[in-house]
mmCIF file of C-alpha atoms and ligand atoms in Angstrom:
data_model
loop_
_atom_site.group_PDB
_atom_site.id
_atom_site.type_symbol
_atom_site.label_atom_id
_atom_site.label_comp_id
_atom_site.label_asym_id
_atom_site.label_seq_id
_atom_site.Cartn_x
_atom_site.Cartn_y
_atom_site.Cartn_z
ATOM 1 C CA MET A 809 2.378 4.148 33.871
ATOM 2 C CA PRO A 810 0.126 3.616 31.115
ATOM 3 C CA GLN A 811 0.323 0.577 28.704
ATOM 4 C CA GLU A 812 1.991 1.960 25.351
ATOM 5 C CA ILE A 813 1.835 -0.207 22.266
ATOM 6 C CA SER A 814 3.339 -0.053 19.026
ATOM 7 C CA GLY A 815 3.995 -2.458 16.167
ATOM 8 C CA ALA A 816 7.074 -4.111 15.351
ATOM 9 C CA LEU A 817 8.228 -4.001 12.171
ATOM 10 C CA ASP A 818 9.027 -7.372 11.685
ATOM 11 C CA ALA A 819 7.005 -8.965 8.515
ATOM 12 C CA THR A 820 8.569 -12.728 10.099
ATOM 13 C CA ASP A 821 5.778 -15.492 8.966
ATOM 14 C CA ARG A 822 3.237 -12.717 7.173
ATOM 15 C CA SER A 823 2.205 -12.271 4.134
ATOM 16 C CA PHE A 824 0.750 -9.798 1.743
ATOM 17 C CA ALA A 825 -0.111 -8.257 -1.465
ATOM 18 C CA VAL A 826 0.282 -5.553 -3.268
ATOM 19 C CA VAL A 827 -1.963 -4.292 -5.416
ATOM 20 C CA VAL A 828 -0.229 -2.178 -8.073
ATOM 21 C CA ALA A 829 -1.681 0.570 -10.823
ATOM 22 C CA ARG A 830 -0.200 -0.065 -14.536
ATOM 23 C CA PHE A 831 -1.600 3.526 -15.242
ATOM 24 C CA ASN A 832 2.058 5.570 -14.852
ATOM 25 C CA GLU A 833 3.849 2.119 -14.535
ATOM 26 C CA PHE A 834 7.103 3.940 -15.127
ATOM 27 C CA TYR A 835 6.845 5.087 -11.879
ATOM 28 C CA THR A 836 4.400 2.891 -9.505
ATOM 29 C CA ARG A 837 6.966 -0.089 -11.013
ATOM 30 C CA LYS A 838 9.359 2.008 -8.484
ATOM 31 C CA LEU A 839 6.842 1.959 -6.020
ATOM 32 C CA MET A 840 5.776 -2.198 -5.739
ATOM 33 C CA GLU A 841 9.418 -2.258 -5.744
ATOM 34 C CA GLY A 842 10.461 -0.159 -2.341
ATOM 35 C CA ALA A 843 7.123 -1.572 -1.355
ATOM 36 C CA VAL A 844 8.856 -5.447 -1.907
ATOM 37 C CA ASP A 845 12.208 -4.488 -0.610
ATOM 38 C CA ALA A 846 11.102 -3.409 2.805
ATOM 39 C CA LEU A 847 9.307 -6.319 3.642
ATOM 40 C CA LEU A 848 11.544 -8.762 2.127
ATOM 41 C CA ARG A 849 14.319 -6.742 4.115
ATOM 42 C CA HIS A 850 11.740 -7.388 6.948
ATOM 43 C CA GLY A 851 12.099 -10.877 6.853
ATOM 44 C CA ALA A 852 9.286 -11.067 4.986
ATOM 45 C CA SER A 853 9.669 -14.704 2.601
ATOM 46 C CA GLU A 854 9.511 -14.222 -1.244
ATOM 47 C CA ASP A 855 6.798 -17.213 -0.993
ATOM 48 C CA ASP A 856 4.452 -14.776 0.814
ATOM 49 C CA LEU A 857 3.607 -11.515 -1.255
ATOM 50 C CA ALA A 858 1.518 -11.587 -4.514
ATOM 51 C CA ILE A 859 1.942 -9.006 -6.607
ATOM 52 C CA VAL A 860 -1.039 -8.166 -8.470
ATOM 53 C CA TRP A 861 -1.518 -5.437 -11.153
ATOM 54 C CA VAL A 862 -4.688 -3.610 -12.265
ATOM 55 C CA PRO A 863 -5.337 -1.250 -15.001
ATOM 56 C CA GLY A 864 -5.150 2.367 -12.487
ATOM 57 C CA ALA A 865 -5.422 3.801 -9.301
ATOM 58 C CA PHE A 866 -9.138 3.305 -9.444
ATOM 59 C CA GLU A 867 -8.983 -0.369 -10.160
ATOM 60 C CA VAL A 868 -6.969 -0.365 -7.068
ATOM 61 C CA PRO A 869 -9.409 -0.833 -3.965
ATOM 62 C CA LEU A 870 -11.555 -3.703 -5.595
ATOM 63 C CA ALA A 871 -9.217 -5.768 -5.568
ATOM 64 C CA VAL A 872 -7.206 -4.536 -2.521
ATOM 65 C CA ARG A 873 -10.666 -4.974 -1.090
ATOM 66 C CA ARG A 874 -10.927 -8.287 -2.408
ATOM 67 C CA LEU A 875 -7.881 -9.827 -1.412
ATOM 68 C CA ALA A 876 -8.433 -8.731 2.544
ATOM 69 C CA GLU A 877 -12.141 -10.738 2.527
ATOM 70 C CA THR A 878 -9.442 -13.612 1.375
ATOM 71 C CA GLY A 879 -8.238 -13.440 4.692
ATOM 72 C CA ARG A 880 -5.104 -15.468 3.151
ATOM 73 C CA PHE A 881 -2.893 -11.834 3.549
ATOM 74 C CA ASP A 882 -2.133 -10.377 6.943
ATOM 75 C CA ALA A 883 -1.948 -6.454 5.013
ATOM 76 C CA VAL A 884 -2.744 -5.315 1.913
ATOM 77 C CA ILE A 885 -0.970 -2.350 0.055
ATOM 78 C CA GLY A 886 -2.596 -0.620 -2.862
ATOM 79 C CA LEU A 887 0.018 1.074 -4.379
ATOM 80 C CA GLY A 888 -0.755 4.134 -7.431
ATOM 81 C CA LEU A 889 0.177 7.002 -8.973
ATOM 82 C CA VAL A 890 -2.319 9.663 -10.816
ATOM 83 C CA LEU A 891 -0.614 12.253 -12.408
ATOM 84 C CA LYS A 892 -2.199 15.711 -12.209
ATOM 85 C CA GLY A 893 -2.834 16.861 -16.148
ATOM 86 C CA ASP A 894 -2.867 13.505 -17.454
ATOM 87 C CA THR A 895 -6.171 13.409 -17.692
ATOM 88 C CA ALA A 896 -8.951 16.628 -15.893
ATOM 89 C CA HIS A 897 -10.804 14.240 -13.872
ATOM 90 C CA HIS A 898 -6.529 13.234 -11.387
ATOM 91 C CA GLU A 899 -8.711 14.919 -8.198
ATOM 92 C CA VAL A 900 -11.475 12.311 -8.748
ATOM 93 C CA VAL A 901 -9.690 9.567 -9.459
ATOM 94 C CA THR A 902 -7.355 9.953 -6.187
ATOM 95 C CA GLY A 903 -11.567 10.440 -4.058
ATOM 96 C CA GLU A 904 -12.302 7.457 -5.331
ATOM 97 C CA ALA A 905 -8.955 5.317 -5.151
ATOM 98 C CA VAL A 906 -7.980 6.667 -1.531
ATOM 99 C CA HIS A 907 -11.522 6.555 0.349
ATOM 100 C CA GLY A 908 -12.015 3.015 -1.617
ATOM 101 C CA VAL A 909 -8.624 1.881 0.165
ATOM 102 C CA ALA A 910 -9.531 3.208 3.434
ATOM 103 C CA ALA A 911 -13.273 1.273 2.884
ATOM 104 C CA ALA A 912 -11.191 -1.873 2.578
ATOM 105 C CA ALA A 913 -9.280 -1.266 5.398
ATOM 106 C CA LEU A 914 -12.566 -0.646 7.441
ATOM 107 C CA ALA A 915 -14.717 -3.160 6.245
ATOM 108 C CA THR A 916 -12.002 -6.025 6.093
ATOM 109 C CA GLY A 917 -10.099 -5.373 9.848
ATOM 110 C CA VAL A 918 -6.555 -5.972 7.129
ATOM 111 C CA PRO A 919 -4.630 -3.484 7.150
ATOM 112 C CA CYS A 920 -4.474 -1.729 4.272
ATOM 113 C CA PRO A 921 -2.825 1.521 4.193
ATOM 114 C CA LEU A 922 -2.748 4.434 1.190
ATOM 115 C CA GLY A 923 0.483 4.040 -1.256
ATOM 116 C CA ILE A 924 -1.257 5.927 -4.180
ATOM 117 C CA VAL A 925 0.962 9.212 -4.427
ATOM 118 C CA SER A 926 -0.327 11.913 -6.223
ATOM 119 C CA ALA A 927 1.363 14.440 -7.430
ATOM 120 C CA GLU A 928 0.928 17.982 -9.775
ATOM 121 C CA THR A 929 4.572 17.283 -11.690
ATOM 122 C CA MET A 930 6.806 14.837 -13.116
ATOM 123 C CA GLU A 931 9.553 16.187 -10.722
ATOM 124 C CA GLN A 932 7.398 15.156 -7.577
ATOM 125 C CA ALA A 933 6.184 11.590 -9.279
ATOM 126 C CA ILE A 934 9.880 10.872 -9.529
ATOM 127 C CA GLU A 935 10.338 12.464 -5.946
ATOM 128 C CA ARG A 936 7.921 9.880 -4.228
ATOM 129 C CA CYS A 937 9.313 7.687 -6.178
ATOM 130 C CA GLY A 938 11.754 6.188 -5.803
ATOM 131 C CA SER A 939 14.179 10.430 -5.327
ATOM 132 C CA LYS A 940 14.495 13.243 -2.964
ATOM 133 C CA GLN A 941 11.552 12.467 -1.773
ATOM 134 C CA GLY A 942 12.176 8.322 -0.577
ATOM 135 C CA ASN A 943 9.541 5.633 -1.722
ATOM 136 C CA ARG A 944 6.075 6.222 -0.711
ATOM 137 C CA GLY A 945 5.955 2.234 -1.682
ATOM 138 C CA TRP A 946 7.608 1.122 0.957
ATOM 139 C CA ASP A 947 6.313 3.585 3.489
ATOM 140 C CA ALA A 948 3.578 1.890 2.834
ATOM 141 C CA ALA A 949 4.793 -1.767 3.354
ATOM 142 C CA MET A 950 6.150 -0.075 6.608
ATOM 143 C CA ALA A 951 3.033 1.506 7.880
ATOM 144 C CA ALA A 952 1.507 -2.237 6.599
ATOM 145 C CA LEU A 953 4.331 -4.267 8.771
ATOM 146 C CA GLU A 954 3.315 -2.166 11.907
ATOM 147 C CA MET A 955 -0.496 -2.191 12.152
ATOM 148 C CA VAL A 956 0.059 -5.953 11.142
ATOM 149 C CA ASN A 957 1.308 -5.755 14.153
ATOM 150 C CA VAL A 958 -0.798 -3.797 16.229
ATOM 151 C CA MET A 959 -3.922 -5.313 15.409
ATOM 152 C CA GLY A 960 -2.144 -8.346 16.737
ATOM 153 C CA TRP A 961 -2.581 -7.270 20.340
ATOM 154 C CA ILE A 962 -5.653 -5.646 19.754
ATOM 155 C CA ARG A 963 -6.470 -9.025 18.502
ATOM 156 C CA SER A 964 -5.156 -10.840 21.447
ATOM 157 C CA LEU A 965 -7.556 -8.455 23.971
ATOM 158 C CA GLU A 966 -10.560 -10.858 22.523
ATOM 159 C CA SER A 967 -9.084 -13.848 23.990
ATOM 160 C CA ARG A 968 -7.832 -12.258 27.282
HETATM 161 N N1 LIG B 1939 -4.790 6.177 -13.804
HETATM 162 C C1 LIG B 1939 -3.656 6.339 -12.858
HETATM 163 O O1 LIG B 1939 -3.224 4.764 -12.098
HETATM 164 N N2 LIG B 1939 -3.472 6.640 -12.542
HETATM 165 C C2 LIG B 1939 -3.469 8.680 -13.006
HETATM 166 O O2 LIG B 1939 -2.987 10.152 -13.721
HETATM 167 C C3 LIG B 1939 -4.799 8.508 -14.132
HETATM 168 N N3 LIG B 1939 -5.389 9.591 -14.566
HETATM 169 O O3 LIG B 1939 -4.640 10.730 -14.740
HETATM 170 O O4 LIG B 1939 -6.178 9.500 -15.188
HETATM 171 C C4 LIG B 1939 -5.681 7.010 -13.953
HETATM 172 N N4 LIG B 1939 -6.289 7.017 -14.828
HETATM 173 C C5 LIG B 1939 -7.317 5.582 -15.517
HETATM 174 C C6 LIG B 1939 -7.716 5.223 -13.861
HETATM 175 O O5 LIG B 1939 -7.983 4.451 -12.949
HETATM 176 C C7 LIG B 1939 -8.993 3.789 -14.314
HETATM 177 O O6 LIG B 1939 -8.165 2.894 -14.573
HETATM 178 C C8 LIG B 1939 -10.000 3.926 -15.342
HETATM 179 O O7 LIG B 1939 -11.417 5.005 -15.552
HETATM 180 C C9 LIG B 1939 -10.512 2.965 -16.061
HETATM 181 O O8 LIG B 1939 -11.699 2.998 -15.184
#
C-alpha cells in the first residue's frame, strides 16, 4: 500500500502571524476574527499569535514575506478583501496580492495560505467573510494548520 500523508489540524505549540489589510476593514476584521478563532479552537495559544495590520491587499505580500523570513512563525496568513468597483485597478491589486503571497511561501518554505478574497458585490463580500459561504479567514487558517504539519513531515525526511 502506498504511504499517504495528510497534515493534522493541530495548532498546539505552533506560532502564527496573521497579516490583515485595513482597506475594507469592515470585512477584513471578520476574516481576521475567523482565522484567529480557527487557530485557537485547534490548540494555538493567544501568546503565539501576532496580528499585523497593513494598509491594503497590495501591501499584504511584503509583510507576509518579511514575517516568514524571520523564521519565528510556522505559518503566515495573509488576509484582505478586494471589492470590484472600489477602483478600476481591483484586478491588479488582487493579482499582485495573490502572486506575492504565493511567492513568499515558495521563497521561504513557510506556509502562507491565501486569504485574499475578491468579491464582485458587497453581498458576495459578506457571504465570504462570515456568513452564507463561511469565512475565508477561517479557511485560510485551516489550510495553514494542515500545511504546517505536512511541511513538518517533509522536513523529517531530511533527517532519516
Ligand atoms: N486594497 C484592498 O485591500 N482592497 C481593495 O478593494 C482595494 N481597491 O479596490 O482599491 C485596495 N486598494 C489599495 C491597495 O491595496 C493599496 O493599499 C494602495 O494602492 C496603496 O499601495
